[in-house]
Amino acid sequence: MSISTFDSTFERLALLIPGHWDKVIVSVILIGLALLFSQIWARYLARGQISAQKRRLHLVWARNIIWFAALLAIISLWASTIAGFALSLAAVAGALLIVSKELVMCVHGYLYVTLVQPFKVGDVIEFGALKGRVIDIDMFATTLTEFDAAGQVTGNVAEFPNGLLLTTPLRNMSPTGAFSLHHVRIPVPEAFVHDLDRIEAASMAAAERVTSPWRDEAIAHFRKVSEEQFIHFPSGKNKVSWDFSDPEHLVLVVRVACPSDERSGVEQAVFRETWKAMVPQTSPPGGD
């Protein structure tokens, strides 16, 4: 498309607007109301007694609904004017589509998140090299609080454009809601491979002790989720298995069901309890 076509299109739009200042004023008022309602809703949530996670979820979805309604109202207001310039706008839209493909993909990615809901605010996801809890989803990007390899919050905030959701696989670590299955991987030193039964018993005892406050509730939760979603999830009971894919590095895998927010603490507790059970059998260097 030539530059003269752009110039003529915008000149026609500029000539048209002076005759529709009432629509311009109403559009500005709608934008102002959207900003006002977003701020009022945020202050209302700040005074509530709900958790920070639910407050953030309500804030993000309410904000998106408010701005979607405002945008829809503005488009309806200018519908007749837009119809008169359909061809010009189509030409401009075609040019914008070519020069801003990534922007269009971000909008499509947002529609994918909204309609399919592969994740929501509060879920823990892995996306490429990123891992963290979703704290915001807008039309162009998704924001996470970043986790390190051990599941600890790093204090950093990471963002990725929604357009990548159309091309990059995503893993949702919180598909079952309040409780999730977590796998604790404990490398077993070569000095202990002669006593695998004792290590298994120690790790199972550690898992049972750590998860005892919520074990029955977790089992009932997974049973309910399986019935509601027609998906066969594990029972939620603790389980011990071995990863021997690398013969030189034997790994004990302890599966536990725990609250989604406590996975890191549970992992550390199970590891410490298991290691304490193994250490007394080790003779100090130079001992008899």
C-alpha atoms as a printed R data frame, in Angstrom:
    type eleno elety resid chain resno       x       y      z
1   ATOM     1    CA   MET     A     1   0.000   0.000  0.000
2   ATOM     2    CA   SER     A     2   1.409   3.435 -0.957
3   ATOM     3    CA   ILE     A     3   1.964   6.304  1.462
4   ATOM     4    CA   SER     A     4  -0.531   8.451 -0.463
5   ATOM     5    CA   THR     A     5  -3.297   5.942  0.318
6   ATOM     6    CA   PHE     A     6  -2.577   6.256  4.026
7   ATOM     7    CA   ASP     A     7  -2.529  10.047  3.795
8   ATOM     8    CA   SER     A     8  -5.864  10.214  1.975
9   ATOM     9    CA   THR     A     9  -7.486   7.831  4.455
10  ATOM    10    CA   PHE     A    10  -6.416   9.775  7.517
11  ATOM    11    CA   GLU     A    11  -7.321  13.096  5.884
12  ATOM    12    CA   ARG     A    12 -10.869  11.858  5.327
13  ATOM    13    CA   LEU     A    13 -11.045  10.672  8.944
14  ATOM    14    CA   ALA     A    14  -9.755  14.025 10.195
15  ATOM    15    CA   LEU     A    15 -12.382  15.883  8.158
16  ATOM    16    CA   LEU     A    16 -15.120  13.644  9.495
17  ATOM    17    CA   ILE     A    17 -14.345  13.930 13.225
18  ATOM    18    CA   PRO     A    18 -15.182  17.687 13.623
19  ATOM    19    CA   GLY     A    19 -18.772  16.893 12.739
20  ATOM    20    CA   HIS     A    20 -18.976  14.222 15.433
21  ATOM    21    CA   TRP     A    21 -17.527  15.866 18.507
22  ATOM    22    CA   ASP     A    22 -20.418  14.485 20.547
23  ATOM    23    CA   LYS     A    23 -19.193  10.967 19.801
24  ATOM    24    CA   VAL     A    24 -15.650  11.951 20.647
25  ATOM    25    CA   ILE     A    25 -16.788  13.341 24.007
26  ATOM    26    CA   VAL     A    26 -18.860  10.227 24.782
27  ATOM    27    CA   SER     A    27 -15.898   8.020 23.871
28  ATOM    28    CA   VAL     A    28 -13.644   9.955 26.237
29  ATOM    29    CA   ILE     A    29 -16.289   9.689 28.976
30  ATOM    30    CA   LEU     A    30 -16.519   5.909 28.456
31  ATOM    31    CA   ILE     A    31 -12.756   5.563 28.775
32  ATOM    32    CA   GLY     A    32 -12.835   7.699 31.918
33  ATOM    33    CA   LEU     A    33 -15.638   5.590 33.403
34  ATOM    34    CA   ALA     A    34 -13.702   2.398 32.659
35  ATOM    35    CA   LEU     A    35 -10.685   3.814 34.503
36  ATOM    36    CA   LEU     A    36 -12.886   4.961 37.397
37  ATOM    37    CA   PHE     A    37 -14.716   1.645 37.790
38  ATOM    38    CA   SER     A    38 -11.407  -0.256 37.660
39  ATOM    39    CA   GLN     A    39 -10.016   1.891 40.478
40  ATOM    40    CA   ILE     A    40 -13.215   1.603 42.544
41  ATOM    41    CA   TRP     A    41 -13.238  -2.174 42.164
42  ATOM    42    CA   ALA     A    42  -9.561  -2.389 43.150
43  ATOM    43    CA   ARG     A    43 -10.199  -0.330 46.310
44  ATOM    44    CA   TYR     A    44 -13.277  -2.412 47.136
45  ATOM    45    CA   LEU     A    45 -11.252  -5.618 46.901
46  ATOM    46    CA   ALA     A    46  -8.472  -4.091 49.023
47  ATOM    47    CA   ARG     A    47 -10.960  -3.609 51.878
48  ATOM    48    CA   GLY     A    48 -12.326  -7.149 51.602
49  ATOM    49    CA   GLN     A    49 -11.374 -10.127 53.728
50  ATOM    50    CA   ILE     A    50 -10.610 -12.523 50.856
51  ATOM    51    CA   SER     A    51  -7.160 -13.951 50.195
52  ATOM    52    CA   ALA     A    52  -4.620 -12.095 48.064
53  ATOM    53    CA   GLN     A    53  -4.840 -14.768 45.355
54  ATOM    54    CA   LYS     A    54  -8.635 -14.489 45.034
55  ATOM    55    CA   ARG     A    55  -8.382 -10.700 45.181
56  ATOM    56    CA   ARG     A    56  -5.941 -10.723 42.280
57  ATOM    57    CA   LEU     A    57  -8.151 -13.120 40.286
58  ATOM    58    CA   HIS     A    58 -11.246 -10.943 40.775
59  ATOM    59    CA   LEU     A    59  -9.303  -7.796 39.917
60  ATOM    60    CA   VAL     A    60  -7.919  -9.135 36.630
61  ATOM    61    CA   TRP     A    61 -11.188 -10.558 35.341
62  ATOM    62    CA   ALA     A    62 -13.272  -7.548 36.411
63  ATOM    63    CA   ARG     A    63 -10.790  -5.185 34.779
64  ATOM    64    CA   ASN     A    64 -10.874  -7.140 31.510
65  ATOM    65    CA   ILE     A    65 -14.685  -7.228 31.517
66  ATOM    66    CA   ILE     A    66 -14.913  -3.466 32.179
67  ATOM    67    CA   TRP     A    67 -12.539  -2.598 29.344
68  ATOM    68    CA   PHE     A    68 -14.191  -5.070 26.973
69  ATOM    69    CA   ALA     A    69 -17.584  -3.471 27.675
70  ATOM    70    CA   ALA     A    70 -16.145   0.011 27.169
71  ATOM    71    CA   LEU     A    71 -14.531  -1.022 23.880
72  ATOM    72    CA   LEU     A    72 -17.744  -2.635 22.675
73  ATOM    73    CA   ALA     A    73 -19.716   0.519 23.537
74  ATOM    74    CA   ILE     A    74 -17.228   2.738 21.689
75  ATOM    75    CA   ILE     A    75 -17.341   0.513 18.613
76  ATOM    76    CA   SER     A    76 -21.154   0.576 18.669
77  ATOM    77    CA   LEU     A    77 -21.081   4.362 19.011
78  ATOM    78    CA   TRP     A    78 -18.898   4.791 15.966
79  ATOM    79    CA   ALA     A    79 -20.457   1.943 13.948
80  ATOM    80    CA   SER     A    80 -22.208   4.165 11.427
81  ATOM    81    CA   THR     A    81 -19.081   6.226 10.887
82  ATOM    82    CA   ILE     A    82 -16.913   3.180 10.546
83  ATOM    83    CA   ALA     A    83 -19.319   1.691  7.998
84  ATOM    84    CA   GLY     A    84 -18.847   4.739  5.770
85  ATOM    85    CA   PHE     A    85 -15.131   4.114  5.643
86  ATOM    86    CA   ALA     A    86 -15.201   0.346  5.446
87  ATOM    87    CA   LEU     A    87 -12.982   0.135  2.412
88  ATOM    88    CA   SER     A    88 -10.441   2.606  3.755
89  ATOM    89    CA   LEU     A    89 -10.360   0.922  7.143
90  ATOM    90    CA   ALA     A    90 -10.046  -2.479  5.507
91  ATOM    91    CA   ALA     A    91  -7.034  -1.217  3.598
92  ATOM    92    CA   VAL     A    92  -5.504   0.210  6.763
93  ATOM    93    CA   ALA     A    93  -6.278  -2.985  8.684
94  ATOM    94    CA   GLY     A    94  -4.590  -5.026  5.954
95  ATOM    95    CA   ALA     A    95  -1.486  -2.897  6.183
96  ATOM    96    CA   LEU     A    96  -1.478  -3.067  9.977
97  ATOM    97    CA   LEU     A    97  -1.877  -6.835  9.818
98  ATOM    98    CA   ILE     A    98   1.262  -7.061  7.740
99  ATOM    99    CA   VAL     A    99   3.399  -4.734  9.851
100 ATOM   100    CA   SER     A   100   2.091  -5.850 13.256
101 ATOM   101    CA   LYS     A   101   1.674  -9.601 12.971
102 ATOM   102    CA   GLU     A   102   2.968 -10.124 16.530
103 ATOM   103    CA   LEU     A   103   0.365  -7.726 17.926
104 ATOM   104    CA   VAL     A   104  -2.448  -9.629 16.226
105 ATOM   105    CA   MET     A   105  -1.038 -12.921 17.512
106 ATOM   106    CA   CYS     A   106  -1.045 -11.516 21.056
107 ATOM   107    CA   VAL     A   107  -4.753 -10.700 20.741
108 ATOM   108    CA   HIS     A   108  -5.430 -14.188 19.372
109 ATOM   109    CA   GLY     A   109  -3.455 -15.659 22.253
110 ATOM   110    CA   TYR     A   110  -5.590 -13.697 24.715
111 ATOM   111    CA   LEU     A   111  -8.763 -15.019 23.077
112 ATOM   112    CA   TYR     A   112  -7.308 -18.528 23.366
113 ATOM   113    CA   VAL     A   113  -6.682 -18.045 27.108
114 ATOM   114    CA   THR     A   114 -10.165 -16.576 27.600
115 ATOM   115    CA   LEU     A   115 -12.081 -19.245 25.688
116 ATOM   116    CA   VAL     A   116 -10.028 -22.410 26.265
117 ATOM   117    CA   GLN     A   117  -8.658 -21.425 29.706
118 ATOM   118    CA   PRO     A   118  -5.464 -23.515 29.738
119 ATOM   119    CA   PHE     A   119  -4.617 -21.615 32.923
120 ATOM   120    CA   LYS     A   120  -5.999 -18.839 35.118
121 ATOM   121    CA   VAL     A   121  -4.735 -16.311 37.625
122 ATOM   122    CA   GLY     A   122  -3.228 -18.171 40.581
123 ATOM   123    CA   ASP     A   123  -2.119 -21.266 38.628
124 ATOM   124    CA   VAL     A   124   1.522 -22.350 38.590
125 ATOM   125    CA   ILE     A   125   2.706 -22.940 35.025
126 ATOM   126    CA   GLU     A   126   5.863 -23.850 33.130
127 ATOM   127    CA   PHE     A   127   6.238 -22.012 29.839
128 ATOM   128    CA   GLY     A   128   9.480 -22.469 27.974
129 ATOM   129    CA   ALA     A   129  12.275 -21.551 30.387
130 ATOM   130    CA   LEU     A   130   9.835 -19.763 32.724
131 ATOM   131    CA   LYS     A   131   8.151 -21.245 35.783
132 ATOM   132    CA   GLY     A   132   5.934 -19.299 38.149
133 ATOM   133    CA   ARG     A   133   2.507 -18.334 39.419
134 ATOM   134    CA   VAL     A   134   0.205 -16.371 37.101
135 ATOM   135    CA   ILE     A   135  -0.632 -12.972 38.604
136 ATOM   136    CA   ASP     A   136  -1.987 -11.090 35.587
137 ATOM   137    CA   ILE     A   137  -3.428 -11.748 32.131
138 ATOM   138    CA   ASP     A   138  -4.145  -8.827 29.833
139 ATOM   139    CA   MET     A   139  -4.746  -8.555 26.110
140 ATOM   140    CA   PHE     A   140  -1.077  -8.577 25.182
141 ATOM   141    CA   ALA     A   141   0.944 -10.370 27.877
142 ATOM   142    CA   THR     A   142   0.821 -12.777 30.814
143 ATOM   143    CA   THR     A   143   2.718 -11.953 34.014
144 ATOM   144    CA   LEU     A   144   4.239 -14.468 36.440
145 ATOM   145    CA   THR     A   145   5.965 -14.356 39.797
146 ATOM   146    CA   GLU     A   146   9.038 -16.414 39.005
147 ATOM   147    CA   PHE     A   147  10.009 -19.669 40.763
148 ATOM   148    CA   ASP     A   148  13.484 -21.183 40.864
149 ATOM   149    CA   ALA     A   149  14.317 -24.864 40.291
150 ATOM   150    CA   ALA     A   150  13.500 -25.663 43.930
151 ATOM   151    CA   GLY     A   151  10.061 -24.042 43.709
152 ATOM   152    CA   GLN     A   152  11.032 -20.972 45.759
153 ATOM   153    CA   VAL     A   153   9.809 -17.509 44.753
154 ATOM   154    CA   THR     A   154  12.795 -15.603 43.350
155 ATOM   155    CA   GLY     A   155  11.282 -12.151 43.829
156 ATOM   156    CA   ASN     A   156  11.392 -11.507 40.085
157 ATOM   157    CA   VAL     A   157   8.430 -10.867 37.814
158 ATOM   158    CA   ALA     A   158   8.457 -12.405 34.330
159 ATOM   159    CA   GLU     A   159   6.236 -11.660 31.336
160 ATOM   160    CA   PHE     A   160   5.700 -13.325 27.998
161 ATOM   161    CA   PRO     A   161   3.573 -12.159 25.043
162 ATOM   162    CA   ASN     A   162   0.318 -14.039 24.619
163 ATOM   163    CA   GLY     A   163   1.157 -14.706 20.980
164 ATOM   164    CA   LEU     A   164   3.654 -17.355 22.090
165 ATOM   165    CA   LEU     A   165   0.770 -19.430 23.493
166 ATOM   166    CA   LEU     A   166  -0.147 -20.319 19.922
167 ATOM   167    CA   THR     A   167   3.235 -21.911 19.190
168 ATOM   168    CA   THR     A   168   4.849 -22.940 22.516
169 ATOM   169    CA   PRO     A   169   3.765 -25.904 24.682
170 ATOM   170    CA   LEU     A   170   2.597 -25.004 28.190
171 ATOM   171    CA   ARG     A   171   2.419 -27.080 31.365
172 ATOM   172    CA   ASN     A   172  -0.138 -26.235 34.046
173 ATOM   173    CA   MET     A   173   1.117 -27.381 37.445
174 ATOM   174    CA   SER     A   174  -2.230 -26.617 39.148
175 ATOM   175    CA   PRO     A   175  -4.877 -28.433 37.085
176 ATOM   176    CA   THR     A   176  -6.645 -29.916 40.105
177 ATOM   177    CA   GLY     A   177  -7.243 -26.761 42.119
178 ATOM   178    CA   ALA     A   178  -6.537 -26.546 45.848
179 ATOM   179    CA   PHE     A   179  -4.446 -29.744 45.986
180 ATOM   180    CA   SER     A   180  -1.832 -30.955 43.555
181 ATOM   181    CA   LEU     A   181   0.423 -33.973 43.145
182 ATOM   182    CA   HIS     A   182   4.080 -33.210 43.705
183 ATOM   183    CA   HIS     A   183   7.026 -35.491 43.004
184 ATOM   184    CA   VAL     A   184  10.006 -35.171 45.327
185 ATOM   185    CA   ARG     A   185  13.205 -36.450 43.687
186 ATOM   186    CA   ILE     A   186  15.934 -37.551 46.114
187 ATOM   187    CA   PRO     A   187  19.292 -38.691 44.664
188 ATOM   188    CA   VAL     A   188  20.580 -41.758 46.505
189 ATOM   189    CA   PRO     A   189  24.373 -41.932 47.033
190 ATOM   190    CA   GLU     A   190  26.116 -45.113 45.992
191 ATOM   191    CA   ALA     A   191  26.935 -45.898 49.638
192 ATOM   192    CA   PHE     A   192  23.223 -46.477 50.357
193 ATOM   193    CA   VAL     A   193  22.214 -48.681 47.416
194 ATOM   194    CA   HIS     A   194  22.611 -51.826 49.534
195 ATOM   195    CA   ASP     A   195  19.689 -50.751 51.753
196 ATOM   196    CA   LEU     A   196  16.928 -49.637 49.407
197 ATOM   197    CA   ASP     A   197  14.140 -51.165 51.499
198 ATOM   198    CA   ARG     A   198  15.069 -49.051 54.519
199 ATOM   199    CA   ILE     A   199  15.285 -45.922 52.380
200 ATOM   200    CA   GLU     A   200  11.840 -46.621 50.909
201 ATOM   201    CA   ALA     A   201  10.353 -47.137 54.358
202 ATOM   202    CA   ALA     A   202  11.972 -43.965 55.671
203 ATOM   203    CA   SER     A   203  10.730 -41.844 52.763
204 ATOM   204    CA   MET     A   204   7.204 -43.231 52.997
205 ATOM   205    CA   ALA     A   205   7.154 -42.569 56.741
206 ATOM   206    CA   ALA     A   206   8.364 -39.019 56.097
207 ATOM   207    CA   ALA     A   207   5.685 -38.455 53.461
208 ATOM   208    CA   GLU     A   208   2.948 -39.821 55.724
209 ATOM   209    CA   ARG     A   209   4.084 -37.640 58.600
210 ATOM   210    CA   VAL     A   210   4.335 -34.436 56.544
211 ATOM   211    CA   THR     A   211   0.999 -34.875 54.749
212 ATOM   212    CA   SER     A   212  -0.986 -36.161 57.738
213 ATOM   213    CA   PRO     A   213  -2.771 -32.798 58.397
214 ATOM   214    CA   TRP     A   214  -4.535 -32.869 55.014
215 ATOM   215    CA   ARG     A   215  -4.173 -36.416 53.664
216 ATOM   216    CA   ASP     A   216  -7.839 -37.435 53.953
217 ATOM   217    CA   GLU     A   217  -9.005 -34.092 52.564
218 ATOM   218    CA   ALA     A   218  -6.634 -34.446 49.593
219 ATOM   219    CA   ILE     A   219  -7.840 -37.965 48.804
220 ATOM   220    CA   ALA     A   220 -11.469 -36.779 48.859
221 ATOM   221    CA   HIS     A   221 -10.516 -33.791 46.697
222 ATOM   222    CA   PHE     A   222  -8.922 -35.928 43.969
223 ATOM   223    CA   ARG     A   223 -11.864 -38.311 44.016
224 ATOM   224    CA   LYS     A   224 -14.247 -35.367 43.505
225 ATOM   225    CA   VAL     A   225 -12.126 -33.839 40.725
226 ATOM   226    CA   SER     A   226 -11.993 -37.168 38.887
227 ATOM   227    CA   GLU     A   227 -15.786 -37.470 39.021
228 ATOM   228    CA   GLU     A   228 -16.433 -33.868 37.938
229 ATOM   229    CA   GLN     A   229 -13.898 -33.707 35.099
230 ATOM   230    CA   PHE     A   230 -14.277 -37.322 33.903
231 ATOM   231    CA   ILE     A   231 -10.499 -37.748 34.158
232 ATOM   232    CA   HIS     A   232  -8.823 -40.527 36.099
233 ATOM   233    CA   PHE     A   233  -6.492 -38.727 38.507
234 ATOM   234    CA   PRO     A   234  -4.349 -40.649 41.025
235 ATOM   235    CA   SER     A   235  -5.981 -41.259 44.383
236 ATOM   236    CA   GLY     A   236  -3.839 -38.726 46.227
237 ATOM   237    CA   LYS     A   237  -2.202 -41.371 48.408
238 ATOM   238    CA   ASN     A   238   1.546 -41.157 48.972
239 ATOM   239    CA   LYS     A   239   3.636 -43.382 46.736
240 ATOM   240    CA   VAL     A   240   7.336 -44.251 46.424
241 ATOM   241    CA   SER     A   241   9.057 -45.320 43.202
242 ATOM   242    CA   TRP     A   242  12.560 -45.461 41.743
243 ATOM   243    CA   ASP     A   243  14.023 -43.696 38.731
244 ATOM   244    CA   PHE     A   244  16.837 -45.876 37.401
245 ATOM   245    CA   SER     A   245  16.989 -44.399 33.880
246 ATOM   246    CA   ASP     A   246  20.593 -43.436 34.643
247 ATOM   247    CA   PRO     A   247  22.351 -46.484 36.182
248 ATOM   248    CA   GLU     A   248  25.015 -44.268 37.737
249 ATOM   249    CA   HIS     A   249  22.550 -41.991 39.535
250 ATOM   250    CA   LEU     A   250  19.714 -43.768 41.325
251 ATOM   251    CA   VAL     A   251  16.864 -41.402 42.249
252 ATOM   252    CA   LEU     A   252  14.078 -42.010 44.770
253 ATOM   253    CA   VAL     A   253  10.786 -40.417 43.682
254 ATOM   254    CA   VAL     A   254   8.227 -39.699 46.410
255 ATOM   255    CA   ARG     A   255   4.763 -38.673 45.209
256 ATOM   256    CA   VAL     A   256   2.736 -36.642 47.682
257 ATOM   257    CA   ALA     A   257  -0.568 -34.774 47.527
258 ATOM   258    CA   CYS     A   258  -0.327 -31.339 49.108
259 ATOM   259    CA   PRO     A   259  -1.853 -27.851 48.966
260 ATOM   260    CA   SER     A   260  -0.675 -26.067 45.837
261 ATOM   261    CA   ASP     A   261   0.970 -23.294 47.870
262 ATOM   262    CA   GLU     A   262   2.978 -25.649 50.062
263 ATOM   263    CA   ARG     A   263   4.797 -27.821 47.540
264 ATOM   264    CA   SER     A   264   8.207 -26.332 48.226
265 ATOM   265    CA   GLY     A   265   7.896 -26.722 52.012
266 ATOM   266    CA   VAL     A   266   6.634 -30.289 51.692
267 ATOM   267    CA   GLU     A   267   9.519 -31.182 49.381
268 ATOM   268    CA   GLN     A   268  12.086 -29.808 51.815
269 ATOM   269    CA   ALA     A   269  10.490 -31.603 54.787
270 ATOM   270    CA   VAL     A   270  10.319 -34.987 53.021
271 ATOM   271    CA   PHE     A   271  13.930 -34.668 51.895
272 ATOM   272    CA   ARG     A   272  15.187 -33.776 55.379
273 ATOM   273    CA   GLU     A   273  13.264 -36.603 57.072
274 ATOM   274    CA   THR     A   274  14.468 -39.152 54.523
275 ATOM   275    CA   TRP     A   275  18.065 -37.982 54.723
276 ATOM   276    CA   LYS     A   276  18.061 -38.098 58.532
277 ATOM   277    CA   ALA     A   277  16.982 -41.727 58.337
278 ATOM   278    CA   MET     A   278  19.879 -42.572 55.994
279 ATOM   279    CA   VAL     A   279  22.710 -40.655 57.637
280 ATOM   280    CA   PRO     A   280  23.005 -42.664 60.920
281 ATOM   281    CA   GLN     A   281  23.956 -45.773 58.899
282 ATOM   282    CA   THR     A   282  27.006 -44.015 57.451
283 ATOM   283    CA   SER     A   283  30.315 -44.515 59.152
284 ATOM   284    CA   PRO     A   284  32.545 -41.418 59.466
285 ATOM   285    CA   PRO     A   285  35.675 -41.342 57.303
286 ATOM   286    CA   GLY     A   286  38.452 -43.362 58.935
287 ATOM   287    CA   GLY     A   287  36.060 -45.139 61.295
288 ATOM   288    CA   ASP     A   288  36.204 -48.827 62.136
